[in-house]
XYZ file of C-alpha atoms in Angstrom:
349
model
C -7.590 -14.882 18.984
C -8.760 -16.082 15.748
C -8.134 -15.052 12.070
C -10.108 -15.347 8.818
C -9.230 -14.287 5.200
C -10.741 -14.115 1.926
C -10.302 -17.021 -0.404
C -12.066 -18.542 -3.392
C -13.680 -16.962 -6.457
C -13.530 -13.298 -6.894
C -16.234 -11.456 -5.129
C -17.594 -8.203 -6.214
C -19.611 -5.562 -3.980
C -21.976 -2.895 -4.830
C -22.456 -0.726 -1.699
C -25.103 1.769 -0.761
C -26.293 3.781 2.210
C -29.393 5.659 3.405
C -29.140 8.345 5.961
C -32.156 10.387 7.393
C -32.504 14.007 6.009
C -32.796 15.447 9.568
C -29.604 15.921 11.797
C -28.749 17.248 15.362
C -25.873 19.799 15.121
C -22.777 19.601 17.360
C -23.114 23.330 18.019
C -26.622 22.922 19.409
C -25.643 19.968 21.547
C -22.775 22.030 23.038
C -25.162 25.078 23.800
C -27.711 22.638 25.475
C -25.056 21.244 27.704
C -25.249 17.784 26.254
C -21.512 17.625 25.442
C -18.495 19.708 26.445
C -16.203 21.867 24.461
C -13.409 19.289 25.247
C -15.538 16.546 23.861
C -16.548 18.472 20.743
C -12.954 19.120 20.044
C -11.715 15.567 20.558
C -14.470 14.424 18.328
C -14.284 17.042 15.513
C -17.724 16.111 13.940
C -20.264 18.656 12.647
C -23.548 16.746 13.002
C -25.228 13.426 13.718
C -28.073 12.271 11.424
C -31.312 11.513 13.411
C -34.308 9.595 12.266
C -37.522 11.259 13.151
C -39.509 8.450 11.958
C -38.137 5.329 10.142
C -37.133 2.580 12.361
C -33.936 0.861 11.815
C -35.112 -2.131 9.907
C -37.186 0.460 7.796
C -33.912 2.400 6.996
C -32.223 -0.874 6.017
C -35.019 -1.678 3.453
C -34.456 1.687 1.831
C -30.530 1.043 1.766
C -31.023 -2.256 0.326
C -33.278 -1.071 -2.409
C -30.605 1.458 -3.243
C -27.816 -1.188 -3.585
C -30.061 -3.357 -5.681
C -30.833 -0.657 -8.069
C -27.221 0.217 -8.353
C -26.255 -3.496 -9.035
C -29.063 -3.639 -11.480
C -30.457 -6.825 -9.953
C -34.082 -7.557 -8.828
C -34.730 -8.470 -5.224
C -35.904 -12.046 -6.486
C -32.415 -12.988 -7.513
C -31.038 -12.656 -3.960
C -30.197 -16.082 -2.407
C -29.433 -14.915 1.174
C -29.671 -11.763 3.195
C -27.517 -10.900 6.274
C -28.581 -8.032 8.594
C -26.425 -6.595 11.376
C -27.126 -4.236 14.040
C -25.906 -2.920 17.342
C -29.017 -1.453 19.070
C -32.735 -2.043 19.451
C -34.434 -2.747 16.202
C -38.123 -1.892 17.142
C -39.595 -5.094 18.720
C -38.445 -7.134 21.707
C -38.822 -10.625 20.295
C -38.570 -10.737 16.456
C -36.325 -11.140 13.498
C -35.377 -8.046 11.945
C -33.387 -9.842 9.268
C -36.598 -11.569 8.002
C -38.430 -8.197 7.876
C -35.768 -6.534 5.671
C -35.797 -9.612 3.137
C -39.632 -9.422 3.092
C -40.057 -5.770 2.549
C -37.178 -5.453 0.086
C -38.812 -8.355 -1.997
C -36.090 -10.905 -1.322
C -38.658 -13.500 -0.745
C -36.432 -16.412 -1.962
C -33.468 -15.321 0.296
C -32.565 -16.986 3.487
C -32.325 -14.227 6.163
C -29.626 -14.212 8.946
C -29.317 -11.633 11.782
C -25.879 -10.883 12.702
C -24.947 -9.477 16.221
C -21.262 -8.578 16.525
C -21.695 -5.074 17.734
C -19.924 -2.394 15.580
C -18.240 -4.909 13.538
C -21.452 -6.186 12.414
C -21.013 -5.206 8.756
C -17.648 -7.131 8.792
C -19.131 -10.265 10.297
C -22.051 -10.171 7.804
C -19.591 -9.516 4.894
C -17.419 -12.548 6.259
C -20.524 -14.837 6.176
C -21.581 -13.670 2.695
C -18.019 -14.464 1.463
C -18.117 -17.859 2.946
C -21.538 -18.623 1.454
C -20.406 -17.439 -2.058
C -17.205 -19.337 -1.866
C -18.907 -22.494 -0.801
C -21.999 -22.151 -3.136
C -20.912 -19.909 -5.961
C -23.960 -20.589 -7.995
C -26.395 -19.878 -5.171
C -27.139 -16.334 -6.320
C -25.881 -12.944 -5.007
C -26.040 -12.257 -1.339
C -27.554 -8.896 0.329
C -25.992 -7.369 3.258
C -27.560 -4.670 5.393
C -26.985 -2.791 8.563
C -29.159 -0.323 10.440
C -29.189 1.484 13.768
C -31.419 4.120 15.406
C -30.015 5.391 18.622
C -33.194 6.988 20.049
C -34.135 8.200 23.353
C -35.175 7.401 25.968
C -32.920 4.257 25.820
C -29.953 5.748 24.240
C -28.203 9.146 24.550
C -26.190 9.594 21.165
C -24.109 12.279 22.529
C -23.323 11.289 26.068
C -23.803 7.570 26.283
C -20.414 6.485 25.627
C -16.754 7.671 25.867
C -15.267 8.988 22.710
C -18.131 7.927 20.327
C -21.103 9.812 18.958
C -23.879 7.741 17.298
C -25.726 8.574 14.133
C -28.729 6.976 12.763
C -28.599 5.332 9.342
C -28.502 2.238 7.243
C -26.033 0.727 4.817
C -26.286 -2.198 2.295
C -24.081 -3.963 -0.159
C -24.945 -6.621 -2.886
C -22.125 -9.274 -3.145
C -21.644 -11.726 -5.942
C -19.431 -13.635 -8.078
C -18.979 -13.781 -11.750
C -19.473 -10.691 -14.038
C -19.423 -7.580 -11.977
C -21.949 -4.734 -12.429
C -20.609 -1.424 -13.663
C -18.811 0.441 -10.848
C -18.454 -2.352 -8.584
C -15.658 -3.081 -6.137
C -13.598 -6.075 -6.125
C -12.903 -7.695 -2.611
C -9.190 -8.523 -2.583
C -9.032 -9.429 0.969
C -11.094 -9.630 4.166
C -9.257 -10.541 7.516
C -10.863 -10.586 10.970
C -9.333 -11.086 14.455
C -10.978 -11.355 17.694
C -10.084 -10.905 21.440
C -12.980 -12.340 23.447
C -11.157 -11.849 26.672
C -12.058 -8.033 26.359
C -15.909 -8.683 26.285
C -16.378 -7.209 29.785
C -15.717 -3.686 28.415
C -19.336 -3.469 27.619
C -20.871 -5.617 30.492
C -21.839 -5.030 34.109
C -19.463 -7.528 35.910
C -21.719 -7.544 39.033
C -24.669 -9.478 37.642
C -26.658 -10.366 34.529
C -30.017 -8.745 34.274
C -33.416 -10.337 33.470
C -34.627 -7.662 31.016
C -33.337 -4.707 29.055
C -32.960 -1.472 31.006
C -33.063 -3.262 34.349
C -29.847 -1.660 35.473
C -30.374 1.891 34.100
C -33.089 3.657 31.964
C -30.571 4.293 29.154
C -27.609 2.484 27.831
C -24.654 3.531 29.821
C -21.554 2.466 28.173
C -19.353 4.767 30.226
C -20.196 2.846 33.327
C -18.939 -0.486 31.930
C -15.977 1.102 30.405
C -14.803 2.879 33.364
C -14.883 -0.286 35.521
C -13.066 -2.211 32.691
C -10.430 0.292 32.264
C -9.710 0.196 35.998
C -9.386 -3.596 35.881
C -7.165 -3.529 32.874
C -4.558 -1.166 34.115
C -5.882 2.016 32.570
C -6.682 3.790 29.345
C -3.306 3.796 27.955
C -2.734 0.015 28.181
C -6.061 -0.560 26.478
C -5.194 1.844 23.659
C -2.051 -0.080 23.199
C -3.885 -3.233 22.661
C -6.253 -1.619 20.172
C -3.288 -0.242 18.214
C -1.686 -3.533 18.104
C -4.633 -5.476 16.858
C -5.350 -2.717 14.276
C -1.826 -3.054 12.949
C -1.987 -6.846 12.801
C -5.336 -7.095 11.036
C -4.294 -4.555 8.457
C -0.896 -6.151 7.820
C -2.728 -9.504 7.281
C -5.209 -8.198 4.910
C -2.656 -6.255 2.847
C -0.618 -9.559 2.560
C -3.686 -11.468 1.646
C -4.236 -8.793 -1.256
C -0.533 -9.094 -2.355
C 0.126 -5.319 -1.412
C 3.392 -4.492 0.302
C 1.745 -1.403 1.815
C 4.293 1.202 0.383
C 2.499 3.583 -2.144
C 0.004 0.813 -3.282
C -3.142 2.103 -1.411
C -5.076 5.281 -2.255
C -6.405 5.326 1.359
C -7.377 3.600 4.521
C -10.759 4.470 5.795
C -11.178 4.320 9.422
C -14.159 3.591 11.853
C -16.102 6.806 12.545
C -14.959 7.334 16.109
C -13.610 10.746 15.894
C -10.374 12.939 15.709
C -8.891 11.836 18.833
C -9.274 8.123 18.346
C -7.950 8.599 14.740
C -5.024 10.334 16.123
C -4.068 8.261 19.177
C -5.148 4.730 17.917
C -5.776 4.334 14.107
C -3.223 6.757 12.810
C -0.216 5.234 14.668
C -1.391 1.663 13.904
C -1.796 2.171 10.243
C 1.621 3.946 10.082
C 3.210 0.719 11.235
C 2.081 -1.008 7.984
C 1.532 1.577 5.191
C 2.288 5.209 4.419
C -1.325 5.476 2.712
C -3.295 8.527 4.011
C -6.023 7.763 6.636
C -9.490 9.221 6.496
C -12.267 9.401 9.124
C -15.444 10.039 6.972
C -17.786 10.639 10.103
C -17.989 14.422 10.126
C -21.568 14.675 9.159
C -22.474 10.903 10.007
C -21.041 10.092 13.411
C -20.567 6.371 14.004
C -23.152 4.352 12.333
C -23.189 1.444 14.732
C -22.629 -1.751 12.579
C -22.694 0.338 9.410
C -19.344 2.159 9.241
C -17.517 -0.487 7.063
C -20.200 -0.385 4.356
C -20.573 3.550 4.505
C -16.895 3.619 3.751
C -17.120 1.336 0.893
C -20.129 3.350 -0.416
C -17.875 6.385 -0.329
C -15.224 4.618 -2.365
C -17.865 3.581 -4.989
C -19.589 7.025 -5.065
C -18.535 8.459 -8.511
C -19.499 11.884 -7.367
C -17.946 11.823 -3.913
C -14.573 13.163 -2.880
C -13.266 9.884 -1.728
C -14.106 7.939 -4.980
C -11.573 5.134 -5.866
C -10.225 5.505 -9.210
C -10.522 2.471 -11.705
C -7.748 0.052 -10.723
C -7.118 1.768 -7.521
C -6.882 -0.092 -4.049
C -8.091 0.990 -0.565
C -8.503 -0.544 2.922
C -11.352 -0.256 5.163
C -11.013 -0.920 8.928
C -13.708 -2.043 11.235
C -13.915 -2.651 14.942
C -16.541 -3.691 17.384
C -17.055 -4.515 21.036
C -16.224 -8.127 22.101
C -13.629 -7.168 20.753
C -13.494 -7.940 16.954
C -11.366 -6.319 14.238
C -11.893 -6.584 10.393
C -9.955 -5.113 7.516
C -11.051 -5.216 3.983
C -9.023 -4.353 0.860
C -10.986 -3.426 -2.231
C -10.132 -2.499 -5.899
C -12.212 -0.418 -8.116
C -13.192 -2.666 -10.970
């Protein structure tokens, strides 16, 4: 297990997201037999955004342009770009990070791809933070995420236990020095990992020579079922998830100088549904703070690598219900297969 925390000059963030205008409704998926009534109740989500055209990297470009516009910065000022994803980016042998940089106009940026599954935004933010700390004069950093969970390779409703996957992209401009209006200040970022749990998403019988060799579509249920049987069952695994979440949040609040009691406006959760919020994140957060928790996935589902930045965008949205008041603080949790957990604490500038 490893830990990491924010340090060095103050870093500001201007987040944004781009979601496709089309969506698949939970009621329609239930009527078609793609999900059960029990699954719909456990998730508690209304719909999933679905891209009927733009690829994941194309969506990332749209989110990046939106973040740059909100930060009031030209793409030419960006010194580095970190692009994260969890699923197929549209080509087999290619760098989507370079595409996002080129199409955004960040031609002087050094692009880097990040593959840390659903904690991808946390990993990209960590990399950006280290870069800004080591080279504070190197220019702002652009972070993007994008995923499109399209058939036939992925069943967004039934491909995993307790996770419904929505298409979309997120972005954030990160920098030091004078912050743009409405920016968030990053007070702490802590990351923990437990690599011994990586087999939850791996076929343990053999490695495969090419994608979809084992099955026509990604089948996370198959690997998770085998993993849980080897680990002593679902409850033991959920207990581990709760403990790691509590630890990473406690470390982040300590790094931010918050005692947890009445100091946070909210703790925003990974978008994994009502049951996971109740059984894992709610109890884990309650061990550290009495701040209210919120899962904002009702109309987005789980955005792959993008939940963390999407939640930050909600905090920065002046017209949204989860807007963070000036001077207020909030925490955002992230988690991904592997397993890795991140907790970010931000303050509204």
